[in-house]
Amino acid sequence: MSHGWFVTGTDTGIGKTFVAELMLEGLKAAGRAAVGMKPVASGCYESGTGLRSDDAERLLAAGSVSAPYATINPYAFLEPVAPHIAAQQMGCGIEIDVIQSCFTRLAGQGAVVVEGVGGWRVPIGGGRTVADIAAALDLPVVLVVGVRLGCINHALLTAEAIAADGRALVGWVANIVAPDTARLSENIAALESRIRAPRLATIPHHPPLAARAALARTLVAALTRA
C-alpha cells in the first residue's frame, strides 16, 4: 500500500474533510496506523498556541497516530480566502519542500490521508496550485464530488485535470450535498459512466451517526480494492 492518499474535491465546502475523516476512521477500525494532514488551510481561528484550522483538528482527532499540530497543518492562515491571497496578506509563501518534510515525518508513522484546500487548480502562489502539492507527495488521488446541480461538469473537468497532470485517480466519492437535486440517481449514473475510476462510496446528506462506521468501512474496503 502507498503511504496514503490525497483527497481533493470539485469545489470548496463539498465534504473533503468528512470523507478524509471517514477514511481515517475506517483505517483505524481495520487496525491500521493512520494520520490526517491538511498542508494548507485558510479561514483559521486564533488559539492560545497560534492559528488553528477546524478541518485539521478534525483530521487529527480521527486518526490513530498523534502528531504535532504544526506537522499536520504547516500553513494556517486567518483570512477565509484563496491560500495564495491569504499567504500574501500574512507576508509569507507556501513552500512545497516544507510540506514534503512534514509529510515524510507523518508517513514514517502510518498511512497519511492528505486533504487539499479548495479544488485541484486552486493557486498556492508562485505559479503553483494544489495539484503541485499532490505531485510532490506522489500520492494517488481520491476525488470528492459534491452532488448538486452542475456537479457533472465540475467533476469531469477535475478528473480530466488530474489525468492531465499524470496523477492516479483511484476513485471518487459521491457526497450528496443537495438532496433535492432533480434526477439525483441519473446524475450519479452519468458520473459513474464517465469518470474513469470507481465510485468508492455514496454518502447521504447528513448521514446519521449510527451509519458512520459502516460508511467508513465501505470506503476503506473500496480503496484497498482500487
Short mmCIF file of C-alpha atoms in Angstrom, two decimals:
data_model
loop_
_atom_site.label_atom_id
_atom_site.label_comp_id
_atom_site.label_asym_id
_atom_site.label_seq_id
_atom_site.Cartn_x
_atom_site.Cartn_y
_atom_site.Cartn_z
CA MET A 1 0.00 0.00 0.00
CA SER A 2 1.14 3.53 -0.67
CA HIS A 3 1.95 5.96 2.09
CA GLY A 4 -1.57 7.33 1.77
CA TRP A 5 -3.97 9.27 -0.41
CA PHE A 6 -4.59 12.84 -1.48
CA VAL A 7 -8.20 13.97 -1.12
CA THR A 8 -9.34 16.69 -3.50
CA GLY A 9 -12.77 17.96 -4.45
CA THR A 10 -14.88 19.57 -7.13
CA ASP A 11 -15.13 22.75 -5.05
CA THR A 12 -14.76 24.10 -1.55
CA GLY A 13 -17.32 23.11 1.06
CA ILE A 14 -18.31 19.84 -0.58
CA GLY A 15 -17.21 17.38 2.12
CA LYS A 16 -13.49 16.72 1.64
CA THR A 17 -12.87 16.84 5.38
CA PHE A 18 -15.74 14.48 6.15
CA VAL A 19 -14.54 11.96 3.56
CA ALA A 20 -10.97 12.20 4.88
CA GLU A 21 -12.31 11.62 8.41
CA LEU A 22 -14.17 8.53 7.25
CA MET A 23 -11.03 7.20 5.58
CA LEU A 24 -9.04 7.68 8.78
CA GLU A 25 -11.77 6.11 10.92
CA GLY A 26 -12.01 3.14 8.59
CA LEU A 27 -8.26 2.61 8.63
CA LYS A 28 -8.21 2.88 12.40
CA ALA A 29 -11.06 0.35 12.70
CA ALA A 30 -9.07 -2.02 10.49
CA GLY A 31 -6.12 -1.79 12.88
CA ARG A 32 -4.04 0.41 10.59
CA ALA A 33 -1.87 3.25 11.84
CA ALA A 34 -3.23 6.34 10.09
CA VAL A 35 -2.91 10.09 10.41
CA GLY A 36 -4.52 13.04 8.66
CA MET A 37 -2.78 16.05 7.14
CA LYS A 38 -4.08 19.44 5.99
CA PRO A 39 -0.99 21.09 4.48
CA VAL A 40 -2.66 24.43 3.77
CA ALA A 41 -5.73 25.91 5.47
CA SER A 42 -7.30 29.35 5.32
CA GLY A 43 -10.11 30.67 7.47
CA CYS A 44 -8.35 29.53 10.64
CA TYR A 45 -9.06 30.80 14.14
CA GLU A 46 -6.81 32.27 16.81
CA SER A 47 -5.90 29.92 19.65
CA GLY A 48 -3.54 30.13 22.59
CA THR A 49 -0.93 28.29 20.55
CA GLY A 50 -1.40 30.12 17.24
CA LEU A 51 -3.73 29.78 14.29
CA ARG A 52 -5.72 26.57 14.09
CA SER A 53 -7.86 25.01 11.37
CA ASP A 54 -11.10 23.26 12.29
CA ASP A 55 -10.52 20.85 9.39
CA ALA A 56 -7.01 19.97 10.55
CA GLU A 57 -8.17 19.41 14.10
CA ARG A 58 -10.92 17.08 12.89
CA LEU A 59 -8.36 15.05 10.93
CA LEU A 60 -6.01 14.94 13.90
CA ALA A 61 -8.82 13.59 16.10
CA ALA A 62 -9.91 10.99 13.53
CA GLY A 63 -6.52 9.33 13.11
CA SER A 64 -4.86 6.67 15.25
CA VAL A 65 -1.47 8.42 15.39
CA SER A 66 -0.67 11.52 17.40
CA ALA A 67 1.50 14.20 15.83
CA PRO A 68 2.35 17.85 16.49
CA TYR A 69 -0.26 20.21 15.11
CA ALA A 70 2.34 22.12 13.07
CA THR A 71 3.22 18.91 11.24
CA ILE A 72 -0.43 18.21 10.45
CA ASN A 73 -1.06 21.78 9.27
CA PRO A 74 2.19 23.61 8.43
CA TYR A 75 0.42 26.54 6.73
CA ALA A 76 -2.51 28.07 8.61
CA PHE A 77 -3.98 31.42 7.50
CA LEU A 78 -6.52 33.64 9.18
CA GLU A 79 -8.46 35.02 6.22
CA PRO A 80 -11.07 32.71 4.61
CA VAL A 81 -9.77 33.41 1.09
CA ALA A 82 -7.75 31.60 -1.56
CA PRO A 83 -4.48 30.41 0.02
CA HIS A 84 -2.16 32.43 -2.24
CA ILE A 85 -4.01 35.61 -1.24
CA ALA A 86 -4.04 34.64 2.43
CA ALA A 87 -0.30 33.94 2.31
CA GLN A 88 0.38 37.31 0.69
CA GLN A 89 -1.62 39.05 3.41
CA MET A 90 0.47 37.36 6.08
CA GLY A 91 3.71 38.10 4.25
CA CYS A 92 4.82 34.53 3.70
CA GLY A 93 4.98 31.95 0.94
CA ILE A 94 3.80 28.36 0.79
CA GLU A 95 6.87 26.17 0.33
CA ILE A 96 6.28 22.69 -1.03
CA ASP A 97 9.53 21.36 0.44
CA VAL A 98 8.23 22.25 3.92
CA ILE A 99 5.04 20.30 3.19
CA GLN A 100 7.10 17.37 1.90
CA SER A 101 9.20 17.35 5.06
CA CYS A 102 6.10 17.27 7.28
CA PHE A 103 4.55 14.54 5.16
CA THR A 104 7.69 12.41 5.37
CA ARG A 105 7.61 12.59 9.16
CA LEU A 106 3.97 11.56 9.23
CA ALA A 107 4.42 8.78 6.66
CA GLY A 108 7.01 7.22 8.97
CA GLN A 109 4.17 6.57 11.42
CA GLY A 110 1.45 5.21 9.14
CA ALA A 111 -0.82 5.88 6.19
CA VAL A 112 -1.38 9.60 5.63
CA VAL A 113 -4.70 10.97 4.40
CA VAL A 114 -3.86 14.40 2.97
CA GLU A 115 -6.71 16.84 2.40
CA GLY A 116 -6.19 19.56 -0.18
CA VAL A 117 -7.56 23.07 0.04
CA GLY A 118 -10.43 24.08 -2.24
CA GLY A 119 -10.18 22.28 -5.59
CA TRP A 120 -7.45 20.84 -7.78
CA ARG A 121 -6.49 24.08 -9.53
CA VAL A 122 -6.56 26.41 -6.52
CA PRO A 123 -3.39 28.54 -6.63
CA ILE A 124 -0.95 28.46 -3.73
CA GLY A 125 1.45 31.10 -5.07
CA GLY A 126 4.50 31.20 -7.31
CA GLY A 127 2.54 29.82 -10.25
CA ARG A 128 1.83 26.61 -8.37
CA THR A 129 -1.50 25.02 -7.45
CA VAL A 130 -2.86 22.35 -5.13
CA ALA A 131 -2.03 19.88 -7.90
CA ASP A 132 1.67 20.58 -7.33
CA ILE A 133 1.33 19.51 -3.70
CA ALA A 134 -0.23 16.20 -4.72
CA ALA A 135 2.54 15.68 -7.29
CA ALA A 136 5.29 16.44 -4.79
CA LEU A 137 3.85 13.95 -2.30
CA ASP A 138 3.39 11.39 -5.10
CA LEU A 139 0.05 10.20 -3.78
CA PRO A 140 -2.91 8.59 -5.53
CA VAL A 141 -5.95 10.87 -5.60
CA VAL A 142 -9.47 10.48 -4.23
CA LEU A 143 -11.98 12.92 -5.73
CA VAL A 144 -14.94 14.08 -3.65
CA VAL A 145 -17.85 15.13 -5.84
CA GLY A 146 -20.38 17.39 -4.18
CA VAL A 147 -23.52 16.07 -5.86
CA ARG A 148 -25.76 19.00 -6.79
CA LEU A 149 -26.83 20.86 -9.92
CA GLY A 150 -23.74 21.47 -12.06
CA CYS A 151 -21.62 18.76 -10.47
CA ILE A 152 -21.18 16.73 -13.66
CA ASN A 153 -19.22 19.45 -15.40
CA HIS A 154 -17.14 20.21 -12.31
CA ALA A 155 -16.38 16.53 -11.70
CA LEU A 156 -15.42 15.70 -15.28
CA LEU A 157 -13.20 18.76 -15.62
CA THR A 158 -11.46 17.90 -12.34
CA ALA A 159 -10.97 14.27 -13.34
CA GLU A 160 -9.52 15.40 -16.69
CA ALA A 161 -7.14 17.80 -14.94
CA ILE A 162 -5.95 15.08 -12.55
CA ALA A 163 -5.23 12.77 -15.50
CA ALA A 164 -3.53 15.56 -17.47
CA ASP A 165 -1.23 16.16 -14.53
CA GLY A 166 -0.20 12.50 -14.53
CA ARG A 167 -1.76 11.66 -11.19
CA ALA A 168 -3.58 8.40 -10.48
CA LEU A 169 -7.26 8.92 -9.69
CA VAL A 170 -8.02 5.80 -7.67
CA GLY A 171 -11.67 6.57 -7.07
CA TRP A 172 -14.35 9.13 -6.36
CA VAL A 173 -16.96 9.66 -3.69
CA ALA A 174 -20.48 10.91 -4.37
CA ASN A 175 -21.31 13.21 -1.48
CA ILE A 176 -24.96 14.28 -1.60
CA VAL A 177 -24.73 17.94 -0.62
CA ALA A 178 -28.08 18.88 -2.17
CA PRO A 179 -30.59 16.05 -1.61
CA ASP A 180 -33.29 17.91 -3.52
CA THR A 181 -31.23 17.79 -6.73
CA ALA A 182 -33.50 16.79 -9.60
CA ARG A 183 -32.77 13.35 -11.08
CA LEU A 184 -30.24 12.55 -8.37
CA SER A 185 -29.70 8.90 -9.33
CA GLU A 186 -29.36 9.84 -13.00
CA ASN A 187 -26.69 12.40 -12.14
CA ILE A 188 -24.69 9.81 -10.22
CA ALA A 189 -25.10 7.31 -13.07
CA ALA A 190 -23.85 9.93 -15.55
CA LEU A 191 -20.76 10.48 -13.43
CA GLU A 192 -20.18 6.76 -12.99
CA SER A 193 -20.27 6.16 -16.74
CA ARG A 194 -17.83 8.99 -17.48
CA ILE A 195 -15.23 9.06 -14.70
CA ARG A 196 -12.52 6.52 -15.41
CA ALA A 197 -12.21 5.45 -11.80
CA PRO A 198 -14.56 3.53 -9.49
CA ARG A 199 -17.17 5.15 -7.26
CA LEU A 200 -15.90 4.29 -3.80
CA ALA A 201 -18.98 5.28 -1.84
CA THR A 202 -22.11 7.37 -1.85
CA ILE A 203 -22.58 9.49 1.25
CA PRO A 204 -26.14 10.56 2.03
CA HIS A 205 -26.94 14.10 3.10
CA HIS A 206 -26.19 14.42 6.83
CA PRO A 207 -25.83 10.67 7.45
CA PRO A 208 -26.88 9.53 10.94
CA LEU A 209 -24.11 8.91 13.42
CA ALA A 210 -25.05 5.22 13.55
CA ALA A 211 -24.22 4.88 9.83
CA ARG A 212 -20.80 6.47 10.10
CA ALA A 213 -18.82 3.35 11.00
CA ALA A 214 -20.37 1.38 8.13
CA LEU A 215 -19.60 4.20 5.68
CA ALA A 216 -16.00 4.27 6.88
CA ARG A 217 -15.61 0.52 6.44
CA THR A 218 -17.17 0.62 2.97
CA LEU A 219 -14.91 3.44 1.86
CA VAL A 220 -11.69 1.85 3.09
CA ALA A 221 -12.62 -1.56 1.68
CA ALA A 222 -13.22 0.03 -1.72
CA LEU A 223 -9.94 1.91 -1.50
CA THR A 224 -7.96 -1.23 -0.80
CA ARG A 225 -9.53 -2.86 -3.88
CA ALA A 226 -8.89 0.16 -6.13
#
